[in-house]
Coordinates of C-alpha atoms in Angstrom, one line a residue:
X8 CA 4.6 323.6 132.9
X9 CA 3.9 325.9 135.9
X10 CA 4.1 329.0 133.7
X11 CA 1.7 327.5 131.3
X12 CA -0.6 326.6 134.2
X13 CA -0.7 330.1 135.7
X14 CA -1.3 331.7 132.3
X15 CA -4.1 329.3 131.6
X16 CA -5.8 330.1 134.9
X17 CA -5.4 333.8 134.3
X18 CA -6.8 333.5 130.8
X19 CA -9.9 331.8 132.2
X20 CA -10.4 334.5 134.7
X21 CA -9.9 337.3 132.1
X22 CA -12.6 335.6 129.9
X23 CA -14.9 335.2 132.9
X24 CA -14.5 338.9 133.8
X25 CA -14.6 340.0 130.1
X26 CA -11.3 341.8 130.4
X27 CA -9.3 342.5 127.2
X28 CA -5.7 343.3 128.1
X29 CA -4.9 344.6 124.7
X30 CA -7.4 347.4 125.1
X31 CA -7.2 350.5 127.5
X32 CA -6.7 350.9 130.3
X33 CA -4.3 347.9 130.3
X34 CA -2.7 348.9 126.9
X35 CA -2.2 352.5 126.0
X36 CA -2.3 354.1 122.6
X37 CA 1.4 353.4 121.9
X38 CA 0.8 349.7 122.9
X39 CA 2.6 350.1 126.2
X40 CA 1.4 348.5 129.4
X41 CA -0.9 350.5 131.7
X42 CA 1.1 349.6 134.8
X43 CA -1.2 350.7 137.5
X44 CA -4.4 348.9 136.2
X45 CA -2.3 345.8 135.4
X46 CA -0.7 345.8 138.9
X47 CA -4.1 346.1 140.6
X48 CA -5.4 343.2 138.5
X49 CA -2.4 341.1 139.7
X50 CA -3.3 342.0 143.3
X51 CA -6.9 340.9 142.8
X52 CA -6.0 337.6 141.0
X53 CA -3.1 336.5 143.1
X54 CA -5.1 334.9 146.0
X55 CA -7.5 333.3 143.5
X56 CA -4.7 331.5 141.4
X57 CA -2.5 330.8 144.5
X58 CA 0.6 332.5 143.1
X59 CA 2.5 335.6 144.3
X60 CA 1.5 339.1 143.1
X61 CA 4.8 339.4 141.2
X62 CA 4.3 336.1 139.4
X63 CA 0.8 337.0 138.5
X64 CA 1.9 340.5 137.3
X65 CA 4.6 338.9 135.2
X66 CA 2.1 336.4 133.7
X67 CA -0.4 339.1 133.0
X68 CA 2.2 341.2 131.2
X69 CA 3.2 338.2 129.1
X70 CA -0.4 337.5 128.1
X71 CA -0.9 341.2 127.3
X72 CA 2.2 341.6 125.2
X73 CA 1.6 338.4 123.4
X74 CA -2.0 339.5 122.5
X75 CA -0.8 342.9 121.3
X76 CA 2.1 341.3 119.3
X77 CA -0.2 338.7 117.8
X78 CA -2.8 341.3 116.8
X79 CA -0.2 343.5 115.1
X80 CA 1.4 340.5 113.5
X81 CA -1.9 339.2 112.1
X82 CA -2.7 342.6 110.6
X83 CA 0.8 342.8 109.0
X84 CA 0.4 339.3 107.6
X85 CA -3.0 340.1 106.1
X86 CA -1.6 343.3 104.5
X87 CA 1.9 342.2 103.4
X88 CA 2.2 338.4 103.8
X89 CA 5.0 338.9 106.2
X90 CA 4.7 336.4 109.0
X91 CA 5.7 336.7 112.6
X92 CA 7.5 333.7 114.1
X93 CA 8.4 333.3 117.8
X94 CA 12.0 332.3 118.3
X95 CA 12.8 330.1 121.3
X96 CA 16.5 330.8 121.8
X97 CA 19.0 328.8 123.8
X98 CA 19.1 330.0 127.4
X99 CA 22.8 330.9 127.1
X100 CA 22.0 333.0 124.1
X101 CA 19.3 335.2 125.7
X102 CA 20.1 338.4 127.6
X103 CA 16.6 338.4 129.2
X104 CA 15.3 334.9 129.9
X105 CA 11.7 336.0 130.1
X106 CA 11.7 338.2 127.1
X107 CA 10.2 336.7 123.9
X108 CA 12.0 337.0 120.6
X109 CA 10.3 337.3 117.3
X110 CA 11.3 337.2 113.7
X111 CA 9.4 338.7 110.8
X112 CA 9.7 337.0 107.4
X113 CA 7.8 335.8 104.4
X114 CA 7.2 332.1 104.4
X115 CA 8.1 331.5 100.7
X116 CA 11.8 331.7 101.6
X117 CA 14.4 329.0 102.3
X118 CA 15.2 328.2 105.9
X119 CA 18.9 328.7 105.0
X120 CA 18.2 332.3 103.9
X121 CA 16.7 333.0 107.3
X122 CA 19.7 331.4 109.0
X123 CA 22.2 333.4 107.0
X124 CA 20.5 336.6 108.0
X125 CA 20.6 335.9 111.7
X126 CA 23.9 336.0 113.6
X127 CA 24.5 333.0 115.9
X128 CA 21.6 331.1 114.3
X129 CA 22.9 327.8 112.9
X130 CA 20.0 325.5 113.1
X131 CA 16.2 325.3 113.3
X132 CA 13.5 322.9 114.1
X133 CA 9.7 323.5 114.3
X134 CA 7.5 322.9 117.3
X135 CA 4.2 323.5 115.5
X136 CA 4.2 320.7 112.9
X137 CA 1.2 318.6 112.0
X138 CA 2.2 315.8 114.3
X139 CA 3.1 318.4 117.0
X140 CA 6.3 316.7 118.1
X141 CA 9.8 318.1 117.3
X142 CA 11.3 317.8 113.9
X143 CA 14.1 319.6 112.2
X144 CA 13.5 322.2 109.5
X145 CA 15.5 321.4 106.4
X146 CA 17.6 324.2 105.2
X147 CA 17.0 323.6 101.5
X148 CA 13.2 323.8 101.7
X149 CA 10.9 326.8 102.0
X150 CA 9.3 327.5 105.4
X151 CA 5.8 327.1 104.1
X152 CA 6.7 323.7 102.6
X153 CA 7.5 322.6 106.1
X154 CA 4.2 323.6 107.7
X155 CA 5.6 326.8 109.2
X156 CA 2.7 329.3 109.5
X157 CA 2.2 332.8 110.8
X158 CA 2.7 332.8 114.7
X159 CA 4.6 329.4 114.6
X160 CA 7.1 328.8 117.3
X161 CA 10.6 328.0 116.1
X162 CA 13.3 326.7 118.4
X163 CA 16.8 327.8 117.6
X164 CA 19.9 325.7 118.4
X165 CA 23.4 327.1 118.1
X166 CA 25.7 324.3 117.0
X167 CA 28.9 323.9 115.1
X168 CA 28.7 323.1 111.4
X169 CA 29.9 319.5 111.7
X170 CA 27.4 318.9 114.5
X171 CA 24.7 320.5 112.4
X172 CA 25.4 318.2 109.5
X173 CA 25.5 315.2 111.9
X174 CA 22.1 316.2 113.4
X175 CA 20.6 316.7 110.0
X176 CA 21.8 313.3 108.9
X177 CA 20.5 311.6 112.0
X178 CA 17.1 313.3 111.6
X179 CA 16.8 312.4 108.0
X180 CA 17.7 308.8 108.8
X181 CA 15.2 308.7 111.6
X182 CA 12.5 310.0 109.3
X183 CA 13.3 307.5 106.6
X184 CA 13.2 304.7 109.2
X185 CA 9.8 305.8 110.5
X186 CA 8.4 306.2 106.9
X187 CA 9.7 302.8 106.0
X188 CA 8.2 301.3 109.1
X189 CA 4.8 302.8 108.2
X190 CA 5.1 301.7 104.6
X191 CA 6.0 298.1 105.5
X192 CA 3.3 297.9 108.1
X193 CA 0.7 299.1 105.6
X194 CA 1.9 296.7 102.9
X195 CA 2.0 293.7 105.2
X196 CA -1.5 294.2 106.5
X197 CA -2.7 295.0 103.0
X198 CA -1.5 291.6 101.9
X199 CA -3.2 290.0 104.8
X200 CA -6.5 291.9 104.3
X201 CA -6.7 290.7 100.7
X202 CA -6.6 287.0 101.8
X203 CA -10.0 285.4 102.3
X204 CA -8.8 282.0 103.5
X205 CA -9.1 280.4 100.1
X206 CA -5.6 278.9 100.5
X207 CA -4.8 276.5 103.3
X208 CA -4.2 278.5 106.5
X209 CA -1.6 275.9 107.4
X210 CA 0.6 277.3 104.6
X211 CA -0.7 280.8 104.0
X212 CA -1.6 283.0 107.0
X213 CA -4.7 285.2 106.9
X214 CA -6.5 287.3 109.3
X215 CA -10.1 287.3 110.5
X216 CA -11.9 290.1 112.5
X217 CA -13.2 288.3 115.6
X218 CA -14.8 289.2 118.8
X219 CA -13.0 288.7 122.2
X220 CA -14.1 285.0 122.2
X221 CA -12.6 284.3 118.8
X222 CA -15.9 284.2 116.9
X223 CA -15.4 285.7 113.4
X224 CA -17.5 288.8 112.5
X225 CA -19.1 289.1 109.1
X226 CA -18.2 292.5 107.8
X227 CA -18.4 293.9 104.2
X228 CA -15.1 293.4 102.4
X229 CA -14.1 297.1 102.1
X230 CA -14.8 297.8 105.7
X231 CA -13.0 294.6 106.8
X232 CA -9.9 295.8 104.9
X233 CA -9.9 299.2 106.5
X234 CA -10.5 297.6 109.9
X235 CA -7.6 295.2 109.5
X236 CA -5.3 298.1 108.5
X237 CA -6.5 300.2 111.4
X238 CA -6.0 297.5 114.0
X239 CA -2.7 296.5 112.4
X240 CA -1.3 300.0 112.7
X241 CA -2.7 300.2 116.2
X242 CA -0.9 297.0 117.3
X243 CA 2.3 298.2 115.7
X244 CA 2.0 301.5 117.5
X245 CA 1.4 299.7 120.8
X246 CA 4.5 297.5 120.3
X247 CA 6.6 300.7 119.8
X248 CA 5.1 302.3 122.9
X249 CA 6.2 299.3 124.9
X250 CA 9.7 300.0 123.7
X251 CA 9.3 303.7 124.7
X252 CA 9.7 304.7 121.0
X253 CA 6.8 307.2 121.3
X254 CA 7.5 309.4 118.2
X255 CA 7.6 306.3 115.9
X256 CA 4.5 304.9 117.8
X257 CA 2.6 308.1 117.2
X258 CA 3.2 307.9 113.4
X259 CA 1.6 304.5 113.4
X260 CA -1.3 305.4 115.8
X261 CA -2.3 308.4 113.6
X262 CA -2.3 306.1 110.6
X263 CA -4.6 303.8 112.5
X264 CA -6.9 306.8 113.4
X265 CA -7.2 307.6 109.7
X266 CA -8.1 304.0 108.8
X267 CA -10.7 303.8 111.6
X268 CA -12.3 306.9 110.1
X269 CA -13.2 304.9 107.0
X270 CA -15.0 302.2 109.1
X271 CA -18.7 302.2 109.8
X272 CA -19.8 304.2 112.9
X273 CA -22.1 301.4 114.0
X274 CA -19.3 299.0 114.4
X275 CA -17.0 301.5 116.2
X276 CA -19.7 302.4 118.7
X277 CA -20.0 298.8 119.9
X278 CA -16.3 298.0 120.4
X279 CA -13.6 299.7 122.5
X280 CA -10.8 299.6 120.0
X281 CA -11.3 303.1 118.8
X282 CA -11.5 304.5 122.4
X283 CA -8.3 302.7 123.4
X284 CA -6.6 304.2 120.3
X285 CA -7.5 307.7 121.4
X286 CA -6.0 307.0 124.8
X287 CA -2.8 305.7 123.3
X288 CA -2.4 308.8 121.0
X289 CA -2.8 311.2 123.9
X290 CA -0.5 309.1 126.0
X291 CA 2.1 309.6 123.3
X292 CA 1.4 313.3 123.3
X293 CA 2.2 313.3 127.1
X294 CA 5.4 311.3 126.7
X295 CA 6.6 313.6 123.9
X296 CA 5.6 316.7 125.9
X297 CA 3.6 317.9 122.9
X298 CA 1.8 320.6 124.8
X299 CA 0.7 322.3 121.6
X300 CA -1.7 319.3 121.2
X301 CA -3.7 320.3 124.2
X302 CA -6.9 321.0 122.3
X303 CA -6.6 317.9 120.1
X304 CA -5.9 315.8 123.2
X305 CA -9.0 317.1 125.0
X306 CA -11.2 316.2 121.9
X307 CA -9.6 312.7 121.7
X308 CA -10.2 312.0 125.4
X309 CA -13.8 313.1 125.0
X310 CA -14.3 310.7 122.1
X311 CA -12.7 307.9 124.1
X312 CA -15.0 308.5 127.0
X313 CA -18.1 308.7 124.8
X314 CA -17.0 305.4 123.1
X315 CA -16.5 303.7 126.4
X316 CA -20.0 304.8 127.5
X317 CA -21.6 303.3 124.4
X318 CA -19.6 300.2 124.5
X319 CA -19.6 299.3 128.2
X320 CA -22.8 301.0 129.4
X321 CA -23.3 303.8 131.9
X322 CA -22.5 301.6 134.9
X323 CA -20.4 299.1 132.8
X324 CA -23.4 296.8 132.9
X325 CA -22.9 295.7 129.3
X326 CA -19.3 294.9 130.0
X327 CA -20.3 292.8 133.0
X328 CA -22.9 291.0 130.9
X329 CA -20.3 290.1 128.2
X330 CA -17.2 289.3 130.4
X331 CA -18.7 288.7 133.9
X332 CA -16.4 291.3 135.5
X333 CA -15.0 294.8 135.0
X334 CA -11.7 294.7 136.9
X335 CA -9.4 294.4 133.9
X336 CA -10.9 297.3 132.0
X337 CA -10.5 299.7 135.0
X338 CA -6.9 300.4 133.9
X339 CA -8.3 302.1 130.8
X340 CA -10.4 304.4 133.0
X341 CA -7.4 305.1 135.2
X342 CA -5.4 306.3 132.2
X343 CA -8.4 308.2 130.9
X344 CA -8.9 310.1 134.2
X345 CA -5.2 310.7 134.6
X346 CA -4.8 312.3 131.2
X347 CA -8.0 314.3 131.8
X348 CA -6.5 315.5 135.1
X349 CA -3.2 316.5 133.4
X350 CA -5.0 318.4 130.5
X351 CA -7.3 320.1 133.0
X352 CA -4.3 321.3 135.0
X353 CA -2.6 322.6 131.8
X354 CA -5.9 324.4 130.9
X355 CA -5.9 326.2 134.3
X356 CA -8.8 324.2 135.7
X357 CA -7.3 323.1 139.0
X358 CA -10.6 322.0 140.5
X359 CA -11.4 319.6 137.7
X360 CA -7.8 318.3 137.7
X361 CA -8.0 317.6 141.5
X362 CA -11.4 315.8 141.1
X363 CA -10.1 313.6 138.3
X364 CA -6.9 312.8 140.2
X365 CA -8.9 311.7 143.2
X366 CA -10.7 309.1 140.9
X367 CA -7.3 308.1 139.6
X368 CA -5.9 307.5 143.1
X369 CA -8.9 305.4 144.0
X370 CA -8.5 303.2 141.0
X371 CA -4.8 303.0 141.4
X372 CA -5.2 301.7 145.0
X373 CA -7.5 299.0 143.7
X374 CA -5.4 298.0 140.7
X375 CA -2.0 297.9 142.4
X376 CA -1.3 294.3 143.1
X377 CA 0.4 292.6 146.1
X378 CA 3.8 291.3 144.9
X379 CA 3.3 288.2 147.1
X380 CA 0.1 287.3 145.4
X381 CA 1.8 287.8 142.0
X382 CA 4.7 285.5 143.0
X383 CA 2.2 282.9 144.4
X384 CA 0.3 282.7 141.1
X385 CA 3.5 282.6 139.0
X386 CA 4.7 279.8 141.2
X387 CA 1.7 277.8 140.1
X388 CA 3.0 278.0 136.5
X389 CA 1.1 281.1 135.3
X390 CA 2.8 283.9 133.4
X391 CA 3.2 287.3 134.8
X392 CA 0.7 288.7 132.4
X393 CA -1.9 286.0 133.3
X394 CA -1.3 286.6 137.0
X395 CA -1.8 290.4 136.7
X396 CA -4.9 290.1 134.6
X397 CA -6.3 287.4 136.7
X398 CA -5.9 289.2 140.0
X399 CA -7.4 292.4 138.6
X400 CA -10.4 290.4 137.2
X401 CA -10.9 288.8 140.6
X402 CA -10.2 291.9 142.7
X403 CA -7.1 290.5 144.3
X404 CA -8.5 287.1 145.3
X405 CA -5.7 284.6 144.6
X406 CA -7.9 281.4 144.6
X407 CA -10.5 282.9 142.3
X408 CA -7.7 284.3 140.1
X409 CA -6.1 280.8 139.7
X410 CA -9.5 279.4 138.8
X411 CA -10.2 282.3 136.4
X412 CA -6.8 281.8 134.6
X413 CA -7.3 278.1 134.3
X414 CA -10.8 278.6 132.9
X415 CA -9.4 281.1 130.3
X416 CA -6.7 278.7 129.3
X417 CA -9.3 276.0 128.8
X418 CA -11.4 278.4 126.7
X419 CA -8.4 279.2 124.5
X420 CA -7.5 275.6 124.0
X421 CA -11.1 274.7 123.1
X422 CA -11.1 277.6 120.6
X423 CA -7.9 276.3 119.0
X424 CA -9.4 272.8 118.8
X425 CA -12.5 274.2 117.2
X426 CA -10.4 276.2 114.7
X427 CA -8.4 273.0 113.8
X428 CA -11.7 271.0 113.3
X429 CA -13.2 273.9 111.3
X430 CA -10.1 274.1 109.1
X431 CA -10.2 270.4 108.5
X432 CA -13.9 270.4 107.5
X433 CA -13.3 273.4 105.3
X434 CA -10.5 271.8 103.4
X435 CA -12.6 268.6 103.0
X436 CA -15.5 270.7 101.7
X437 CA -13.3 272.6 99.3
X438 CA -11.9 269.3 97.9
X439 CA -15.5 268.0 97.4
X440 CA -16.8 271.1 95.7
X441 CA -13.8 271.3 93.4
X442 CA -14.3 267.7 92.5
X443 CA -17.8 268.7 91.4
X444 CA -16.2 271.2 88.9
X445 CA -16.3 274.5 90.8
X446 CA -13.4 276.8 91.0
X447 CA -11.4 277.0 94.2
X448 CA -12.3 280.7 94.8
X449 CA -16.1 280.2 94.2
X450 CA -16.1 277.1 96.5
X451 CA -14.3 279.0 99.2
X452 CA -16.7 281.9 99.0
X453 CA -19.7 279.6 99.1
X454 CA -18.3 277.8 102.2
X455 CA -17.7 281.1 103.9
X456 CA -21.2 282.3 103.2
X457 CA -22.6 279.0 104.4
X458 CA -20.5 279.0 107.6
X459 CA -18.7 275.9 106.6
X460 CA -21.9 273.8 105.8
X461 CA -21.0 271.9 102.6
X462 CA -24.6 271.2 101.7
X463 CA -25.6 274.8 102.0
X464 CA -22.5 275.9 100.0
X465 CA -23.4 273.4 97.2
X466 CA -26.9 275.0 97.1
X467 CA -25.5 278.5 96.9
X468 CA -23.2 277.4 94.0
X469 CA -26.2 275.8 92.2
X470 CA -28.2 279.0 92.5
X471 CA -25.2 281.0 91.3
X472 CA -24.9 278.8 88.2
X473 CA -28.6 279.1 87.4
X474 CA -28.4 282.9 87.9
X475 CA -25.4 283.0 85.6
X476 CA -27.3 281.2 82.9
X477 CA -30.2 283.6 83.2
X478 CA -27.8 286.5 83.1
X479 CA -26.3 285.2 79.9
X480 CA -29.7 284.9 78.3
X481 CA -30.7 288.4 79.4
X482 CA -27.3 289.6 78.1
X483 CA -28.0 288.2 74.6
X484 CA -31.5 289.8 74.5
X485 CA -30.9 293.1 76.3
X486 CA -32.1 296.4 74.9
X487 CA -29.7 299.0 73.5
X488 CA -28.1 301.4 75.9
X489 CA -29.5 305.0 75.9
X490 CA -26.8 306.9 74.0
X491 CA -27.6 310.1 75.8
X492 CA -26.5 308.4 79.1
X493 CA -23.4 307.1 77.4
X494 CA -22.5 310.6 76.2
X495 CA -22.9 311.9 79.8
X496 CA -20.2 309.4 81.0
X497 CA -18.0 310.2 78.0
X498 CA -18.2 313.9 78.9
X499 CA -16.8 312.9 82.3
X500 CA -13.8 311.3 80.6
X501 CA -14.6 307.6 80.6
X502 CA -14.0 305.3 77.7
X503 CA -17.1 304.3 75.6
X504 CA -16.8 300.5 76.3
X505 CA -16.4 301.0 80.0
X506 CA -19.3 303.5 80.1
X507 CA -21.7 301.1 78.3
X508 CA -20.6 298.2 80.5
X509 CA -21.2 300.3 83.7
X510 CA -24.6 301.3 82.5
X511 CA -25.6 297.7 81.9
X512 CA -24.4 296.7 85.3
X513 CA -26.3 299.5 87.0
X514 CA -29.5 299.1 84.9
X515 CA -29.0 302.4 83.1
X516 CA -28.5 304.4 86.3
X517 CA -26.0 307.2 85.3
X518 CA -25.1 308.1 88.9
X519 CA -24.5 304.5 89.9
X520 CA -22.5 303.9 86.7
X521 CA -20.4 307.0 87.4
X522 CA -19.6 305.8 91.0
X523 CA -18.8 302.3 89.8
X524 CA -16.3 303.7 87.2
X525 CA -14.8 306.0 89.8
X526 CA -14.4 303.2 92.3
X527 CA -12.5 301.2 89.7
X528 CA -10.4 304.1 88.2
X529 CA -12.5 303.9 85.0
X530 CA -11.5 300.3 84.1
X531 CA -14.0 297.6 85.2
X532 CA -12.4 294.4 86.4
X533 CA -13.2 291.1 84.6
X534 CA -15.2 289.7 87.5
X535 CA -17.6 292.6 87.2
X536 CA -17.9 292.2 83.4
X537 CA -18.7 288.5 83.7
X538 CA -22.4 287.7 83.7
X539 CA -22.4 286.0 87.1
X540 CA -24.3 288.1 89.7
X541 CA -21.9 289.5 92.4
X542 CA -24.4 289.1 95.2
X543 CA -24.7 285.4 95.1
X544 CA -21.3 284.7 96.7
X545 CA -20.7 287.9 98.5
X546 CA -20.0 288.3 102.1
X547 CA -23.0 289.2 104.3
X548 CA -22.5 292.6 105.8
X549 CA -23.6 292.0 109.4
X550 CA -22.2 292.4 112.9
X551 CA -23.7 290.9 116.0
X552 CA -24.4 293.0 119.1
X553 CA -24.0 289.9 121.1
X554 CA -20.3 289.6 120.2
X555 CA -19.6 293.3 120.6
X556 CA -17.2 294.6 123.3
X557 CA -13.9 294.5 121.4
X558 CA -12.8 293.2 118.0
X559 CA -9.4 291.7 117.6
X560 CA -7.3 290.4 114.7
X561 CA -7.6 286.7 114.7
X562 CA -4.5 285.1 113.1
X563 CA -4.6 281.8 111.1
X564 CA -1.0 281.2 110.4
X565 CA 1.6 278.7 109.4
X566 CA 4.6 278.5 107.1
X567 CA 4.3 280.1 103.6
X568 CA 5.4 279.1 100.2
X569 CA 5.1 282.3 98.1
X570 CA 6.9 285.6 97.3
X571 CA 9.8 285.9 99.8
X572 CA 9.2 289.7 100.1
X573 CA 5.6 289.1 101.0
X574 CA 6.7 286.4 103.4
X575 CA 9.0 288.9 105.2
X576 CA 6.4 291.6 105.3
X577 CA 3.7 289.4 106.7
X578 CA 5.9 287.8 109.2
X579 CA 7.1 291.2 110.3
X580 CA 3.6 292.5 111.0
X581 CA 2.4 289.3 112.6
X582 CA 5.2 289.6 115.2
X583 CA 3.5 292.7 116.6
X584 CA 0.1 291.1 117.0
X585 CA -0.2 290.0 120.7
X586 CA -1.0 286.4 121.4
X587 CA -3.1 287.2 124.4
X588 CA -6.5 288.8 123.5
X589 CA -6.3 291.1 126.6
X590 CA -2.7 292.3 126.1
X591 CA -4.0 295.9 125.8
X592 CA -5.3 295.7 129.4
X593 CA -2.0 294.5 130.8
X594 CA -0.5 297.7 132.2
X595 CA 2.1 297.6 134.9
X596 CA 1.1 301.1 136.0
X597 CA 4.7 302.1 136.4
X598 CA 4.4 305.1 134.1
X599 CA 1.0 306.0 135.5
X600 CA 2.6 306.0 139.0
X601 CA 5.2 308.6 137.9
X602 CA 2.5 310.9 136.3
X603 CA 0.4 310.6 139.5
X604 CA 3.3 311.7 141.6
X605 CA 4.0 314.6 139.2
X606 CA 0.3 315.7 139.2
X607 CA 0.2 315.6 143.1
X608 CA 3.3 317.8 143.2
X609 CA 1.7 320.3 140.9
X610 CA -1.7 320.4 142.7
X611 CA -0.3 320.3 146.3
X612 CA 1.6 323.5 145.7
X613 CA 1.5 325.7 148.8
X614 CA -1.3 328.2 148.3
X615 CA 0.1 331.1 150.2
X616 CA 1.0 333.8 147.7
X617 CA 3.4 336.4 148.8
X618 CA 3.5 339.9 147.5

C-alpha cells in the first residue's frame, strides 16, 4: 500500500507541474530513461512527499516505464489486436522483485493455450474483473470471455497439477454457492413482493415497506417490488458481512444496488437506505483489498454523503426532528469519514486523509462505550444491542438510556398490538365484503385503498361495479379501430388481436399501446382485457415526507400452508431480516478500530527522507 501511496502522490505532483515522463528529457528517443533529469526530479520531490530520494527515484522510474509501456501497448493493440497483460509472478519466481513482467497475446485464445506457452506457469486468476475481487480464470474459456482486457493484471501462481485441479474445483464450487445464494434470495423476495396481504398474514407471510415507526408507505406496485428486492438483497449482504463473508456479501450488495437503480429518485433522496448500501459496498472493497475499485469507491462514498445530506439535513436537523437525537447515526458518518480517509491516502492526498481521520477519531471517542455502563444496562435485562444503541442515543447517560430503551420497547409493543387489531379488523372486513358477493382479491384491494375502513371499501367496490357496467356498455358500442394504427403495431411484430386490444385500452394511442404490449411481452393478461377500469382499485402512488428517514421491510409472518419449496425460500430470506429496526446502526466498531490504527501508522510515518 505504501508503494501505491507514493506513486499516487507523485502522479498528482506531475499533473500539477504538467510534467510528462514519457516525453523528453525524461524519456529518450529509444524509450530509455533520461537519468539526470529523472534524478533531479526525485531530489526536488523527495522532501514534498516525505520519502527518500532513492524511493522517489524508483517510483518515478516505475511511473515512467509503465506510461511508456502502456502507450506502446495501446498502439500495438489498436493496430494488431495484440493485448499487453501485466503478469504478477510469485516472489520466488522473480529474479528482480521490482521489475514488472508483461505478456503480449490476443484475447480470443484459451487461457490453457497461454499457460502451455509459458514455462512454470500452471495457473491464472484475474485481478481486474467486473466485481474487482479475485477470481480464477478457467482454462477452457477464452480470455475475452472472462473479462480480460488490454492492460489487465493477471496474477500467476505456480502449483502442482493435483493442487491446480483442487483449487479449480473449490473455486467452481464457491461460485456455484454464491450464484445459488443470489438466485434463492431473489426468488424468495420475489415471492414475498408479489403478495399483497390478500391471504391471512397469520398463515402466509408478506412484506410491507414501512417507515422507521412501522407505518406502511403507499408505493406504486412496480416500485414496491423493486424496493423489496433491493432491501432484501441488502439485508442478505449485511448478514454475510457479519459473518465476514465479504466476497459473497458483495455479490448480494451489488444486486441490491442494481435494484435500487430502478426505484424512484424522489423516494431514495428521502431515506438513508441507499446511502448505507454504498457504505457497505465500499467497506467490502476495503475488506477484500480491492484496490482497483478506488475510483468506483470514491464515487459511491460521494453518493452516500450526498444522500445523507438530503435525508438528514445539513446539520442533521431533519434527523433530529424525526428521531429526537442523532447519536446512533453517527456510526455511519464515522465509517464514511474513515473510508474517505483511506481512499484519500491511496490517492496520494495525505492532507485530506489526515483531516478526515481527525473527524473519525473525534467520533470514535464519543461512540466508544464504557464497558461498565454496558454491563449495568444488561444487568437490568436489556440486550447488548439495546444497551449499545441506547447509550449512543443518550450520549453515554445510563439513566436516560434505560428510559429510552424502555420507551422504545413500549413503542414496539404498541405497534404490534396495533398490527394485531388492524389484522383482525381487516379479516372481519374481508369476510363482510365477500359475503356481499365480492371476490377476495377485489375486497382486499378495496380495503387496502381505504386504509382498512370497511364503509369506504364498500363505496370503492360500488363505484368499480358501476364503472364496469359503463365500460361494458361502451365496449358494445365502441367505434372501429383505425386499421392504419393496427398495421403499425403488426409491423412491430405484435399479433392482430393483441394490437387491437392494446389500442382500445389506450384510446387509440399507438405509442401507449406499443409500450403496453412491450411491458407484457406482447400478450395482454386477462385482468387488462376485462372491462373493469384498473384505476378504481389500484394502489395510490404516494410517499409521505413526514415518514421519511429510513424505509424498512416490515414482516407480517406466521406459519404457511403452500408449496414447500416456496416455504423454504421465504423462510430462508426472512431469517436475514433483522428484528430490530436499527440493526444497521449497531456497530461494535472493532473493525473500525483496526482500520484507524492502520491509517495512523500510514500517516504518522517519519517525514525525514534520506538521500
